[in-house]
Coordinates of C-alpha atoms in Angstrom, one line a residue:
M269 CA 0.0 0.0 0.0
E270 CA 2.9 2.4 0.8
E271 CA 4.3 1.7 -2.7
L272 CA 0.9 2.5 -4.2
A273 CA 0.6 5.8 -2.3
T274 CA 4.1 6.8 -3.4
K275 CA 3.2 6.2 -7.0
L276 CA 0.1 8.3 -6.6
L277 CA 2.0 11.1 -4.9
A278 CA 4.5 11.2 -7.8
E279 CA 1.4 11.6 -10.1
G280 CA 0.1 14.6 -8.1
I281 CA -2.4 12.6 -6.1
Q282 CA -2.4 12.4 -2.3
K283 CA -4.4 9.5 -0.8
K284 CA -5.8 9.4 2.8
V285 CA -7.7 6.3 3.8
V286 CA -10.7 7.3 6.0
S287 CA -12.0 3.7 6.4
P288 CA -10.3 0.6 5.2
G289 CA -12.1 -1.8 2.9
K290 CA -12.3 -5.6 2.8
G291 CA -10.9 -8.4 0.8
E292 CA -8.2 -8.4 -1.8
L293 CA -7.5 -5.5 -4.2
S294 CA -9.2 -6.2 -7.5
T295 CA -7.1 -6.2 -10.7
F296 CA -9.7 -3.8 -12.3
P297 CA -9.5 -5.0 -16.0
D298 CA -11.1 -2.8 -18.7
G299 CA -14.8 -3.4 -18.7
T300 CA -15.1 -3.6 -14.9
K301 CA -18.0 -1.8 -13.5
V302 CA -17.4 0.1 -10.2
I303 CA -20.2 1.6 -8.1
F304 CA -19.2 4.3 -5.7
H305 CA -20.4 7.4 -3.8
Y306 CA -18.4 10.5 -4.2
R307 CA -18.1 14.0 -2.7
S308 CA -16.1 16.6 -4.6
S309 CA -14.7 19.6 -2.6
L310 CA -12.4 22.5 -2.9
C311 CA -9.3 22.3 -0.7
D312 CA -11.0 24.8 1.8
G313 CA -13.7 22.2 2.4
T314 CA -16.4 23.8 0.2
V315 CA -18.5 21.0 -1.3
L316 CA -19.2 21.1 -5.0
D317 CA -21.1 17.8 -5.5
D318 CA -22.2 14.9 -3.3
S319 CA -23.8 11.8 -4.8
R320 CA -25.7 11.2 -1.5
T321 CA -27.6 14.4 -1.8
M322 CA -27.5 15.4 -5.5
G323 CA -31.0 15.7 -7.0
G324 CA -32.6 15.2 -3.6
R325 CA -31.7 11.5 -3.5
S326 CA -28.8 9.2 -2.7
K327 CA -27.6 7.6 -6.0
P328 CA -24.1 6.2 -6.3
M329 CA -22.0 6.7 -9.4
E330 CA -21.6 3.8 -11.8
L331 CA -18.5 3.8 -14.0
I332 CA -17.2 1.3 -16.6
L333 CA -13.4 1.3 -16.6
G334 CA -11.6 1.6 -19.9
K335 CA -14.3 3.6 -21.6
K336 CA -12.3 6.9 -21.6
F337 CA -14.4 8.6 -18.9
K338 CA -13.7 12.4 -19.2
L339 CA -12.3 12.6 -15.6
A340 CA -9.6 10.0 -16.0
V341 CA -8.3 10.5 -12.4
W342 CA -11.4 8.8 -11.0
E343 CA -10.4 5.6 -12.8
R344 CA -6.9 6.0 -11.6
V345 CA -7.7 6.3 -7.9
I346 CA -10.6 3.8 -7.9
A347 CA -8.0 1.2 -9.0
T348 CA -6.2 1.6 -5.6
M349 CA -9.3 0.9 -3.5
R350 CA -10.9 -2.2 -1.9
E351 CA -14.7 -2.8 -1.7
G352 CA -16.1 -0.8 1.3
E353 CA -13.1 1.5 1.5
V354 CA -13.5 5.2 2.0
A355 CA -10.7 7.5 1.0
D356 CA -9.8 11.2 0.3
F357 CA -7.9 11.9 -2.8
T358 CA -6.4 15.4 -3.2
C359 CA -5.6 15.9 -6.9
D360 CA -3.5 18.5 -8.6
V361 CA -5.0 20.8 -11.2
K362 CA -3.7 18.7 -14.1
H363 CA -6.2 16.0 -13.0
T364 CA -9.1 18.3 -12.2
A365 CA -9.3 20.8 -15.2
L366 CA -12.2 18.9 -16.8
Y367 CA -14.2 18.5 -13.6
P368 CA -16.6 21.5 -14.3
L369 CA -17.8 19.8 -17.5
V370 CA -18.1 16.4 -15.7
S371 CA -20.0 18.0 -12.8
Q372 CA -22.4 19.8 -15.2
S373 CA -23.2 16.4 -16.8
L374 CA -23.7 14.8 -13.4
R375 CA -26.0 17.6 -12.3
N376 CA -28.0 17.3 -15.5
I377 CA -28.4 13.6 -15.0
S378 CA -29.6 14.1 -11.4
A379 CA -32.2 16.6 -12.7
G380 CA -33.4 14.2 -15.3
K381 CA -31.9 16.1 -18.2
D382 CA -29.7 15.1 -21.1
P383 CA -26.2 14.8 -19.7
L384 CA -24.8 16.9 -22.6
E385 CA -27.3 19.7 -22.3
G386 CA -25.6 23.1 -22.3
Q387 CA -22.3 21.7 -23.7
R388 CA -21.0 22.8 -27.0
H389 CA -20.0 20.6 -29.9
C390 CA -16.2 20.7 -29.3
C391 CA -13.7 18.8 -27.2
G392 CA -13.5 19.3 -23.4
I393 CA -10.2 21.3 -23.6
A394 CA -11.8 23.7 -26.1
Q395 CA -14.8 24.2 -23.8
I396 CA -12.5 25.0 -20.9
H397 CA -10.9 27.9 -22.8
S398 CA -14.2 29.2 -24.1
H399 CA -16.3 31.8 -22.2
H400 CA -19.4 29.6 -22.4
S401 CA -21.3 29.5 -19.1
L402 CA -22.0 26.1 -17.7
G403 CA -25.1 27.3 -16.0
H404 CA -23.7 27.1 -12.4
C405 CA -21.8 29.9 -10.8
D406 CA -19.5 27.6 -8.8
L407 CA -18.6 25.6 -12.0
D408 CA -18.1 28.8 -14.0
Q409 CA -15.6 30.1 -11.3
L410 CA -13.8 26.7 -11.2
Q411 CA -13.6 26.6 -15.0
A412 CA -12.1 30.2 -15.1
N413 CA -9.7 29.4 -12.2
P414 CA -8.8 25.7 -12.2
Q415 CA -7.5 24.4 -8.8
P416 CA -6.8 21.2 -6.9
L417 CA -9.8 19.3 -5.7
V418 CA -10.5 16.7 -3.0
F419 CA -12.5 13.7 -4.0
T420 CA -13.9 11.6 -1.2
L421 CA -14.9 8.2 -2.6
E422 CA -16.6 5.2 -1.1
L423 CA -16.3 2.0 -3.2
M424 CA -19.5 0.1 -2.9
E425 CA -19.2 -2.7 -5.4
V426 CA -16.9 -4.1 -8.1
L427 CA -18.5 -6.1 -10.9
T428 CA -16.4 -8.1 -13.4
P429 CA -16.8 -7.7 -17.1
G430 CA -19.7 -9.7 -18.5
S431 CA -21.5 -10.0 -15.2
F432 CA -23.8 -7.0 -15.8
R433 CA -25.7 -5.1 -18.6
L434 CA -23.9 -2.0 -19.8
D435 CA -25.4 1.4 -19.0
I436 CA -26.5 3.3 -22.1
W437 CA -23.8 6.0 -21.7
A438 CA -21.1 3.4 -21.7
M439 CA -22.2 1.8 -25.0
T440 CA -20.8 2.5 -28.4
D441 CA -23.1 4.2 -31.0
E442 CA -23.9 0.8 -32.6
E443 CA -24.7 -0.7 -29.2
K444 CA -27.0 2.2 -28.4
L445 CA -29.0 1.8 -31.6
E446 CA -29.4 -1.9 -30.9
V447 CA -30.6 -1.5 -27.3
V448 CA -33.1 1.3 -27.8
P449 CA -35.9 -0.9 -29.3
Q450 CA -35.4 -3.3 -26.3
I451 CA -35.7 -0.5 -23.8
H452 CA -38.9 0.7 -25.7
V453 CA -40.4 -2.8 -25.3
E454 CA -39.5 -2.8 -21.6
G455 CA -41.1 0.6 -21.1
N456 CA -44.3 -0.7 -22.8
A457 CA -44.4 -3.7 -20.5
L458 CA -44.0 -1.6 -17.4
Y459 CA -46.7 0.8 -18.5
K460 CA -49.2 -2.1 -19.1
K461 CA -48.4 -3.4 -15.6
G462 CA -49.2 0.0 -14.2
D463 CA -45.6 0.9 -13.3
V464 CA -46.0 4.3 -14.9
K465 CA -43.0 6.0 -13.2
E466 CA -40.6 3.2 -14.1
A467 CA -42.0 3.1 -17.7
A468 CA -41.4 6.9 -18.0
E469 CA -37.8 6.4 -16.8
K470 CA -37.2 3.7 -19.5
Y471 CA -38.6 6.0 -22.2
H472 CA -36.6 8.9 -20.9
N473 CA -33.4 6.9 -21.0
A474 CA -34.0 5.8 -24.6
I475 CA -34.7 9.3 -25.7
A476 CA -31.6 10.6 -24.0
C477 CA -29.6 7.9 -25.8
L478 CA -30.9 8.8 -29.2
K479 CA -30.5 12.6 -28.6
N480 CA -26.9 11.9 -27.7
L481 CA -26.4 10.3 -31.1
Q482 CA -28.5 13.1 -32.8
M483 CA -26.1 15.7 -31.4
K484 CA -23.4 14.3 -33.6
E485 CA -25.4 14.9 -36.8
R486 CA -26.2 18.1 -38.6
P487 CA -29.9 19.2 -38.0
G488 CA -32.0 18.4 -41.0
D489 CA -29.6 15.8 -42.5
E490 CA -30.8 12.3 -43.3
C491 CA -29.3 10.7 -40.2
W492 CA -30.6 13.4 -38.0
I493 CA -34.1 13.0 -39.3
K494 CA -34.0 9.3 -39.0
L495 CA -33.0 9.6 -35.3
D496 CA -35.7 12.2 -34.8
L497 CA -38.4 9.8 -36.2
M498 CA -37.1 7.2 -33.7
I499 CA -37.3 9.7 -30.8
T500 CA -40.9 10.8 -31.6
P501 CA -42.8 7.6 -30.6
L502 CA -40.7 7.3 -27.5
M503 CA -41.5 10.9 -26.6
L504 CA -45.2 10.3 -27.1
N505 CA -45.1 7.3 -24.8
Y506 CA -43.2 9.4 -22.3
C507 CA -45.8 12.1 -22.5
Q508 CA -48.6 9.5 -21.9
C509 CA -46.8 8.6 -18.7
Q510 CA -46.5 12.3 -17.7
L511 CA -50.2 12.8 -18.4
V512 CA -51.0 10.0 -16.0
Q513 CA -48.7 11.5 -13.4
G514 CA -50.2 15.0 -13.8
Q515 CA -47.2 16.6 -15.4
Y516 CA -49.3 18.6 -17.8
Y517 CA -47.0 21.5 -18.6
E518 CA -44.2 19.1 -19.5
V519 CA -46.6 17.3 -21.9
L520 CA -47.6 20.7 -23.5
D521 CA -43.9 21.5 -24.1
H522 CA -42.9 18.1 -25.6
C523 CA -46.0 17.7 -27.8
S524 CA -45.7 21.3 -29.1
S525 CA -42.1 20.5 -30.0
I526 CA -43.3 17.4 -32.0
I527 CA -46.2 19.4 -33.7
S528 CA -43.7 22.1 -34.8
K529 CA -42.1 19.4 -37.0
Y530 CA -44.8 16.9 -37.8
E531 CA -48.6 16.9 -38.0
D532 CA -48.8 14.1 -35.5
M533 CA -52.3 13.1 -34.4
K534 CA -51.2 11.5 -31.2
A535 CA -49.2 14.6 -30.2
Y536 CA -52.4 16.8 -30.8
F537 CA -54.5 14.3 -28.8
K538 CA -52.1 14.3 -25.8
R539 CA -51.6 18.1 -26.0
A540 CA -55.4 18.5 -26.1
K541 CA -55.8 16.5 -22.9
A542 CA -53.1 18.5 -21.2
H543 CA -54.7 21.8 -22.2
A544 CA -58.0 20.5 -20.9
A545 CA -56.4 19.5 -17.6
V546 CA -55.0 23.0 -17.0
W547 CA -58.3 24.7 -18.0
N548 CA -57.1 26.0 -21.5
E549 CA -60.5 25.3 -23.0
T550 CA -60.0 27.2 -26.3
E551 CA -56.7 25.5 -27.0
A552 CA -58.0 22.1 -26.0
R553 CA -61.0 22.4 -28.4
A554 CA -58.7 23.5 -31.2
D555 CA -56.4 20.5 -30.7
F556 CA -59.3 18.1 -30.4
A557 CA -60.7 19.4 -33.7
K558 CA -57.3 18.8 -35.3
V559 CA -57.4 15.2 -34.0
V560 CA -60.7 14.6 -35.7
E561 CA -59.5 16.3 -38.9
L562 CA -56.4 14.0 -39.0
D563 CA -58.3 10.8 -38.0
P564 CA -62.1 11.0 -38.3
S565 CA -62.5 7.6 -36.7
L566 CA -61.5 9.2 -33.4
G567 CA -64.6 11.3 -33.4
P568 CA -66.4 9.3 -30.6
S569 CA -63.2 9.4 -28.4
V570 CA -62.8 13.1 -28.9
A571 CA -66.5 13.7 -28.1
K572 CA -66.1 11.7 -24.9
E573 CA -63.1 13.9 -23.9
L574 CA -65.0 17.1 -24.7
R575 CA -67.9 16.0 -22.5
A576 CA -65.5 15.2 -19.7
M577 CA -63.9 18.6 -20.1
E578 CA -67.2 20.4 -20.1
E579 CA -68.4 18.6 -17.0
R580 CA -65.2 19.6 -15.2
I581 CA -65.7 23.2 -16.3
R582 CA -69.3 23.2 -15.0
S583 CA -68.3 21.7 -11.7
K584 CA -65.5 24.3 -11.3
E585 CA -67.9 27.2 -12.2
K586 CA -70.5 25.8 -9.7
E587 CA -67.8 25.5 -7.0
E588 CA -66.6 29.1 -7.6
K589 CA -70.2 30.5 -7.5
G590 CA -70.7 28.8 -4.2
R591 CA -67.4 30.2 -2.9
Y592 CA -68.3 33.7 -4.0
K593 CA -71.8 33.4 -2.6
S594 CA -70.4 32.4 0.8
L595 CA -68.0 35.3 0.7
F596 CA -70.6 37.9 -0.1
S597 CA -72.9 36.5 2.5
Y598 CA -70.2 36.8 5.1
D599 CA -69.6 40.5 4.0
S600 CA -73.3 41.3 4.2
N601 CA -73.6 39.8 7.7
A602 CA -70.5 41.6 8.9
T603 CA -71.9 45.0 7.6
A604 CA -75.3 44.4 9.3
T605 CA -73.6 43.6 12.6
T606 CA -71.4 46.7 12.6
G607 CA -74.1 49.0 11.3

């Protein structure tokens, strides 16, 4: 262990074991999956990111070794740890320069966004030297003034190659294209079982995967359009899940995006339902009318939705009249008493 610590020190990495692990040190061949919690801090103790609290939940990091992860130092230090070990690694600037970009991606993931959202189409080094904001003040400051960082890691589990299914982000472009249809089927099965939240997560992951590929293409080119046509049915399924879960404004945004590119009947139908749910009666009626125009066979279904909307509107108006009546009755009684 002393020899290992000396090698790390020569590389600009200082290791301090907080809690020893168990068993033998793994050989960590390429393709090994490591699951660990991390806390990233400035040398003055200011915490930048913590996997135990990021996004309001405790979710460990999963990393496939040998896949050229942008923050190479994490792969280097993980290879010195045993399962269950907790250690602090103070790393020189040469190891931490890309951390702002990595942190932005991790924060996007924790917020349910595309990990590459907000990043430009250029290499990491080019982004560092640009004046493009990462959307977080602390990361912008760190990008402008790179400095050593302390990574506190807890190695939870080590999985040997072939003993697990690859995460989407760790796949090649070809592997991503092959696995998306399978994820789509898994999402459909979960939705039919009533596991709507889990189904939405499946669809979201597949969409993020295809959007990652789409970012490498020029908008409007044949490959870009092909990927967009693959994204659309997944997005519609995702919107259906969000309708069930009451996320109406998200449905409005996604369906409007689809409609801006394609005259998609399903997108109009789901947007109409979302408009009806948030009391946008005029917009809902317009979208329902468009649904019937695109597919006249859906007339009875649209009529049913319109009746349900009208009933909700009548109930709401009745409730509001009762509320105002009670309010004015109270004011009248108060005036008579004080008069």
